PDB file of C-alpha atoms and ligand atoms in Angstrom:
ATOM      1  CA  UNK A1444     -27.670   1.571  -0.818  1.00  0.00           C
ATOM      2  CA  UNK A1445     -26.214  -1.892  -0.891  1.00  0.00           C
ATOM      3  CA  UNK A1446     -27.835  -4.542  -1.306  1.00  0.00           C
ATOM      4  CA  UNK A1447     -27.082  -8.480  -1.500  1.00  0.00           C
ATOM      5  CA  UNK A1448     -29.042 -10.246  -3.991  1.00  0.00           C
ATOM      6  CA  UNK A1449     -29.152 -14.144  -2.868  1.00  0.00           C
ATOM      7  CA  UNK A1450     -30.357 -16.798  -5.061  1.00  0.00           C
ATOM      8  CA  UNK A1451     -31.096 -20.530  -3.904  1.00  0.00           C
ATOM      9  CA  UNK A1452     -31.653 -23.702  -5.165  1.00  0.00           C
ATOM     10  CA  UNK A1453     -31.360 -24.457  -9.022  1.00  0.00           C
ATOM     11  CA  UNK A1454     -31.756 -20.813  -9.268  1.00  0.00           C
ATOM     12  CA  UNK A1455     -28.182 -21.278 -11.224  1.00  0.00           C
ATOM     13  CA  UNK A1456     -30.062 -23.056 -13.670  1.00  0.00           C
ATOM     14  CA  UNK A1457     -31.985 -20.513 -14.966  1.00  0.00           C
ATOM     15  CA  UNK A1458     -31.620 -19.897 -18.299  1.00  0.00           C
ATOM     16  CA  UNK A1459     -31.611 -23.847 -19.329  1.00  0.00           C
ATOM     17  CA  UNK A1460     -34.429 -24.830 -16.920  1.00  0.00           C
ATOM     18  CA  UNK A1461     -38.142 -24.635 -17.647  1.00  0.00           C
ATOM     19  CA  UNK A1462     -37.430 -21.412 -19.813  1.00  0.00           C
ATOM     20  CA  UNK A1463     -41.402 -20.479 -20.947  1.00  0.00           C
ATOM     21  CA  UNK A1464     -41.470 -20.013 -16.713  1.00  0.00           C
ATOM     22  CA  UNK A1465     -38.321 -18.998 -15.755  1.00  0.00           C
ATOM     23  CA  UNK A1466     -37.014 -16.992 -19.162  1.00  0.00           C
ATOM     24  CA  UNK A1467     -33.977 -17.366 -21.413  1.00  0.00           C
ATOM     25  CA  UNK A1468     -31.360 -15.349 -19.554  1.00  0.00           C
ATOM     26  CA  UNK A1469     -28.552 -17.063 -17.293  1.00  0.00           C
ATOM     27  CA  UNK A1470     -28.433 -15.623 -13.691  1.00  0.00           C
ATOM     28  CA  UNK A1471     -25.159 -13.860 -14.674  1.00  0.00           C
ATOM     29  CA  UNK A1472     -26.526 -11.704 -17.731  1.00  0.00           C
ATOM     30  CA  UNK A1473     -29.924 -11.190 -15.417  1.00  0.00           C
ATOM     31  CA  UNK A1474     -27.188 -10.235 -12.723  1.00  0.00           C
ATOM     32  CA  UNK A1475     -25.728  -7.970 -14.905  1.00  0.00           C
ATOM     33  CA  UNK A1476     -29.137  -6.485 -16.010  1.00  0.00           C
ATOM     34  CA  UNK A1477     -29.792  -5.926 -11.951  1.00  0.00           C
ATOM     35  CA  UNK A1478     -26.066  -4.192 -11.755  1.00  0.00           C
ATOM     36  CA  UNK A1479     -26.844  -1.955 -14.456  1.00  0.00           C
ATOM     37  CA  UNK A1480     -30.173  -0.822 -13.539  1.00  0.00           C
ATOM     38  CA  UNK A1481     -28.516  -0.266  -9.699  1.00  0.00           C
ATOM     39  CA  UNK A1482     -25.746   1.592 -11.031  1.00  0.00           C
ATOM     40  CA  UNK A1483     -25.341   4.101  -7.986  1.00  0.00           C
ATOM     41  CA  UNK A1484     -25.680   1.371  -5.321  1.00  0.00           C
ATOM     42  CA  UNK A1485     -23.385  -1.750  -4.330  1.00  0.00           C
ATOM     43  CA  UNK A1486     -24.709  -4.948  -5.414  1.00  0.00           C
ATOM     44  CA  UNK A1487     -23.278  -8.428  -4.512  1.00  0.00           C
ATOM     45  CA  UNK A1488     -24.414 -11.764  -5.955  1.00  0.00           C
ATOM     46  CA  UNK A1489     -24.395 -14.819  -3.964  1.00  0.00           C
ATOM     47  CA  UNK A1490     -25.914 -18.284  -5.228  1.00  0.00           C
ATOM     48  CA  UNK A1491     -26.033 -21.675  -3.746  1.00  0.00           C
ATOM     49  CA  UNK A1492     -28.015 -24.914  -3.964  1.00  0.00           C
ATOM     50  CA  UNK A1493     -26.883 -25.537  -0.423  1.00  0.00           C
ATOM     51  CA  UNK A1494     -29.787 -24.531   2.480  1.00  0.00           C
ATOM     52  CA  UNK A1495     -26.845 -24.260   4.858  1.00  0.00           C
ATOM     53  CA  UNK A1496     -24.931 -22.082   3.155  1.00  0.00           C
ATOM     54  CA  UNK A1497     -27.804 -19.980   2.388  1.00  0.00           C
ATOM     55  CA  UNK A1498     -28.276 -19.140   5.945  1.00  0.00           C
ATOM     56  CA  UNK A1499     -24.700 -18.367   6.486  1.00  0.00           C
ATOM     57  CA  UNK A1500     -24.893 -16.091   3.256  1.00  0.00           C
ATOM     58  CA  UNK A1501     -27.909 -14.665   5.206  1.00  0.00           C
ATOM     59  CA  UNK A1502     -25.874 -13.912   9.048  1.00  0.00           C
ATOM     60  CA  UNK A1503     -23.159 -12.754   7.817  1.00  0.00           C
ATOM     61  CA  UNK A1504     -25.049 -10.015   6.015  1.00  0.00           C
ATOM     62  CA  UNK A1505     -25.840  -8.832   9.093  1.00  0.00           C
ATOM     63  CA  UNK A1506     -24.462  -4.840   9.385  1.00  0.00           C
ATOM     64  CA  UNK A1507     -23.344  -4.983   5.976  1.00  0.00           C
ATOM     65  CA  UNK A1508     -26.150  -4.640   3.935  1.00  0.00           C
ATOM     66  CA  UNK A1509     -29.083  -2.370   3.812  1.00  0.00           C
ATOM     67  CA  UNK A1510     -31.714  -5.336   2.092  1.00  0.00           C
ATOM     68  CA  UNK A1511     -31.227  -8.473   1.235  1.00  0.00           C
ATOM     69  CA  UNK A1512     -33.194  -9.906  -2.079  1.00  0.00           C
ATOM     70  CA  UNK A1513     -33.918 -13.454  -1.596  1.00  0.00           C
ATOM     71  CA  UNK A1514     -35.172 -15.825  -4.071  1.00  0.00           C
ATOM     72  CA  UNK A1515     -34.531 -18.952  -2.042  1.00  0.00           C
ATOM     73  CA  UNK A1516     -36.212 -21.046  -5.067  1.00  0.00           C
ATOM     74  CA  UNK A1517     -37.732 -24.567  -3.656  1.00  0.00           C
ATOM     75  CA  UNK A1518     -36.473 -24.038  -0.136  1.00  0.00           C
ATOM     76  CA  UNK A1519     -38.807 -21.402  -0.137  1.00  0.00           C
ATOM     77  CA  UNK A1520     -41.755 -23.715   1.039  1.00  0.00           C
ATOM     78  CA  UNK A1521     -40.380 -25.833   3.462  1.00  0.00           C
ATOM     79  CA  UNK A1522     -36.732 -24.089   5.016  1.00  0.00           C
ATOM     80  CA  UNK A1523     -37.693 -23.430   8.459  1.00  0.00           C
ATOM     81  CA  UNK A1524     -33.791 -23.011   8.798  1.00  0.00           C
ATOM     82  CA  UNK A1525     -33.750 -19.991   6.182  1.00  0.00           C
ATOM     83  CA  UNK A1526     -36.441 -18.752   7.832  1.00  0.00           C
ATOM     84  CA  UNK A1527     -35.273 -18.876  11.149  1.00  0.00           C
ATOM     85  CA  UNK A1528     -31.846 -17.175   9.590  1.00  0.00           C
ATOM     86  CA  UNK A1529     -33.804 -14.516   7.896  1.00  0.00           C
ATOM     87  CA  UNK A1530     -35.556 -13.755  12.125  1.00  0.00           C
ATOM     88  CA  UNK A1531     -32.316 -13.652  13.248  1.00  0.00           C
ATOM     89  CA  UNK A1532     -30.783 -10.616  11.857  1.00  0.00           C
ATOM     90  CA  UNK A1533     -32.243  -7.174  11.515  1.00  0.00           C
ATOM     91  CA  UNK A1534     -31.429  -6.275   7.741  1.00  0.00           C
ATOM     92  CA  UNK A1535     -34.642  -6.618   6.234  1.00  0.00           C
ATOM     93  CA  UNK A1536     -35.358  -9.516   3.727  1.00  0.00           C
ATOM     94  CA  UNK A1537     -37.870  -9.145   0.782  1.00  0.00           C
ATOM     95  CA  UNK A1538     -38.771 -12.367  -0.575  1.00  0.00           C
ATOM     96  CA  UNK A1539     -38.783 -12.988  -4.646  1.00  0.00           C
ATOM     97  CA  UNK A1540     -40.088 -15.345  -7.124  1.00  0.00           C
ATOM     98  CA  UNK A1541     -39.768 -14.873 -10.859  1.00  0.00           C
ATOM     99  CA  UNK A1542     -42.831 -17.191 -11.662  1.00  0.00           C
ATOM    100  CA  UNK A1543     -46.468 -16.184  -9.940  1.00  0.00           C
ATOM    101  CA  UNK A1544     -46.045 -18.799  -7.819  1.00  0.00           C
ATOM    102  CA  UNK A1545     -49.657 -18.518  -6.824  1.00  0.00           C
ATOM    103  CA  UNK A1546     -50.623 -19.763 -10.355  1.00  0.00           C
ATOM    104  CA  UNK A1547     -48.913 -22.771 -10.250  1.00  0.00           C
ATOM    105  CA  UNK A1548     -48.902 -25.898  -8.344  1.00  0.00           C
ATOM    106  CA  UNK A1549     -50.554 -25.996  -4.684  1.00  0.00           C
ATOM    107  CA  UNK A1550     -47.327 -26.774  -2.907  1.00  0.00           C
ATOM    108  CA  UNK A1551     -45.616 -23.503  -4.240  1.00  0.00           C
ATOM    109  CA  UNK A1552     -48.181 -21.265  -2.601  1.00  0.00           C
ATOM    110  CA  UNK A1553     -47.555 -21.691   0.861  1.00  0.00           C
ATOM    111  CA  UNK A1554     -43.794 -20.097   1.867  1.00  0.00           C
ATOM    112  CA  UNK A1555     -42.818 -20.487   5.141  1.00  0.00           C
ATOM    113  CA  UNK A1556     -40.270 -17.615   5.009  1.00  0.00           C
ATOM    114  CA  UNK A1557     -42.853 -14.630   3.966  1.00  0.00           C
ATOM    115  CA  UNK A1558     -43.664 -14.143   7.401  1.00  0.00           C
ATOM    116  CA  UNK A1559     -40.690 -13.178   8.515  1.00  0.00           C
ATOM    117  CA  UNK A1560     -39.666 -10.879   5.218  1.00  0.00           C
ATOM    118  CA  UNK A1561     -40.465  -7.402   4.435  1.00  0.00           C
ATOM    119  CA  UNK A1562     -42.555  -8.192   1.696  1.00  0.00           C
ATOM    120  CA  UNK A1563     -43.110 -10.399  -0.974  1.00  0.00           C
ATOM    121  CA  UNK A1564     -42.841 -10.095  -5.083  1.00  0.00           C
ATOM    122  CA  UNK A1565     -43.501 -12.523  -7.740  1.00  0.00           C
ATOM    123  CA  UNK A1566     -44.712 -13.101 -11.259  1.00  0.00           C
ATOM    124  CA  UNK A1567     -42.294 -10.422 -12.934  1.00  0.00           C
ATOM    125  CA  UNK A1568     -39.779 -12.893 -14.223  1.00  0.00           C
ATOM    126  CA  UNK A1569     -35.930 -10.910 -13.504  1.00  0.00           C
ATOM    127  CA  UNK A1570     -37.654  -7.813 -13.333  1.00  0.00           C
ATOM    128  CA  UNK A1571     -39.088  -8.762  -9.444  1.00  0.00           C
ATOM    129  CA  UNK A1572     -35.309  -8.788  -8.411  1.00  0.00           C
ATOM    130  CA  UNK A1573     -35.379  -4.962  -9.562  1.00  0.00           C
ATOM    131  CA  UNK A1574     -38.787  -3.998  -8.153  1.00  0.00           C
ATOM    132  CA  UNK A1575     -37.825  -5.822  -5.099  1.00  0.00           C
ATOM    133  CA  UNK A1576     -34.794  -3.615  -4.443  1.00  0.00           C
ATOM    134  CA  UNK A1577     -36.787  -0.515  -5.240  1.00  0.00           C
ATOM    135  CA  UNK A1578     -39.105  -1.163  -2.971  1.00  0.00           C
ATOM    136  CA  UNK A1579     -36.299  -0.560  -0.352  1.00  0.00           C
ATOM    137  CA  UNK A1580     -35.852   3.119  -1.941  1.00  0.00           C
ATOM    138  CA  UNK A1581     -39.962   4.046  -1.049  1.00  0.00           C
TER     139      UNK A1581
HETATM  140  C1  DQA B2717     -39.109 -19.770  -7.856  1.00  0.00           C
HETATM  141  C2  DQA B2717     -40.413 -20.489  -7.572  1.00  0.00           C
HETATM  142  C3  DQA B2717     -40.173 -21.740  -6.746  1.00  0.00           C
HETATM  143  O1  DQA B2717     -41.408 -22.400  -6.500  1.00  0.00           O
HETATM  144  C4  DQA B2717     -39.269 -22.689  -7.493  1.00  0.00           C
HETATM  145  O2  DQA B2717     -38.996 -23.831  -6.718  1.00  0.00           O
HETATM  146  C5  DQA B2717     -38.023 -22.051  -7.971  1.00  0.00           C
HETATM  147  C6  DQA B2717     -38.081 -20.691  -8.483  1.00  0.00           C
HETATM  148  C7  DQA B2717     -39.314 -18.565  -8.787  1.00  0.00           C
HETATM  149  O3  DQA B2717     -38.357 -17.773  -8.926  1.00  0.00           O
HETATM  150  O4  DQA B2717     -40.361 -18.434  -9.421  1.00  0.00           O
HETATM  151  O5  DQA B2717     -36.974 -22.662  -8.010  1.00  0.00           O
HETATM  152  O6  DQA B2717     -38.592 -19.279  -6.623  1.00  0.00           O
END
């Protein structure tokens, strides 16, 4: 399968940020651990802190992949333009949060982009990037 594995805002970060939530590893070693673990399907790795280019990321996925793991970090909860980007193509999206968002502050459990995903996983730290993409293998 191949699969694009998009990461948002401050998600580059990870690693130095708010490690007890978040966890120790950079995004490229957890990268690396996704690689490994999908070692018989294509993997690409796209980050940004930029909503715009996010979306961009997300149409021109469009025929090339077949899911697209997005942990779109803060945007999550208020990009109506990621989610709007995500309704406009037909590779299905599933949604991913390392923290359980839902046991943190109010404002992180409302996302306005799990409507329009395939489904949602959180709580599972860098392991909900790997459960995420074998959820597309069901
Ligand atoms: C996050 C949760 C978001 O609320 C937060 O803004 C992030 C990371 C997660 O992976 O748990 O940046 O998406």
């Amino acid at each position: 399968m191949k699969f694009l594995f998009i990461n948002g805002v401050n998600l580059n970060l990870t690693g130095k940020r708010e490690t007890d939530v978040y966890g120790a590893q950079s995004l490229d070693l957890i990268n690396a651990g996704i690689k490994a673990h999908f070692k018989n399907d294509k993997c690409d790795f796209y980050q940004s802190n930029i909503e715009g280019e996010i979306c961009t990321a997300i149409q021109l996925a469009e025929g090339k992949y077949d899911g697209i793991i997005l942990n779109a970090g803060a945007y999550t909860h208020y990009s109506y333009a990621i989610r709007d980007a995500i309704a406009a193509i037909t590779v299905p999206v599933v949604e991913v949060h390392m923290s359980n968002v839902h046991m943190r502050e109010e404002f992180r459990r409302k996302s306005v982009i799990s409507e329009v995903c395939r489904g949602v996983i959180c709580g599972f730290g860098k392991n909900s990037y790997i459960l995420a993409g074998e959820s597309f293998k069901l």
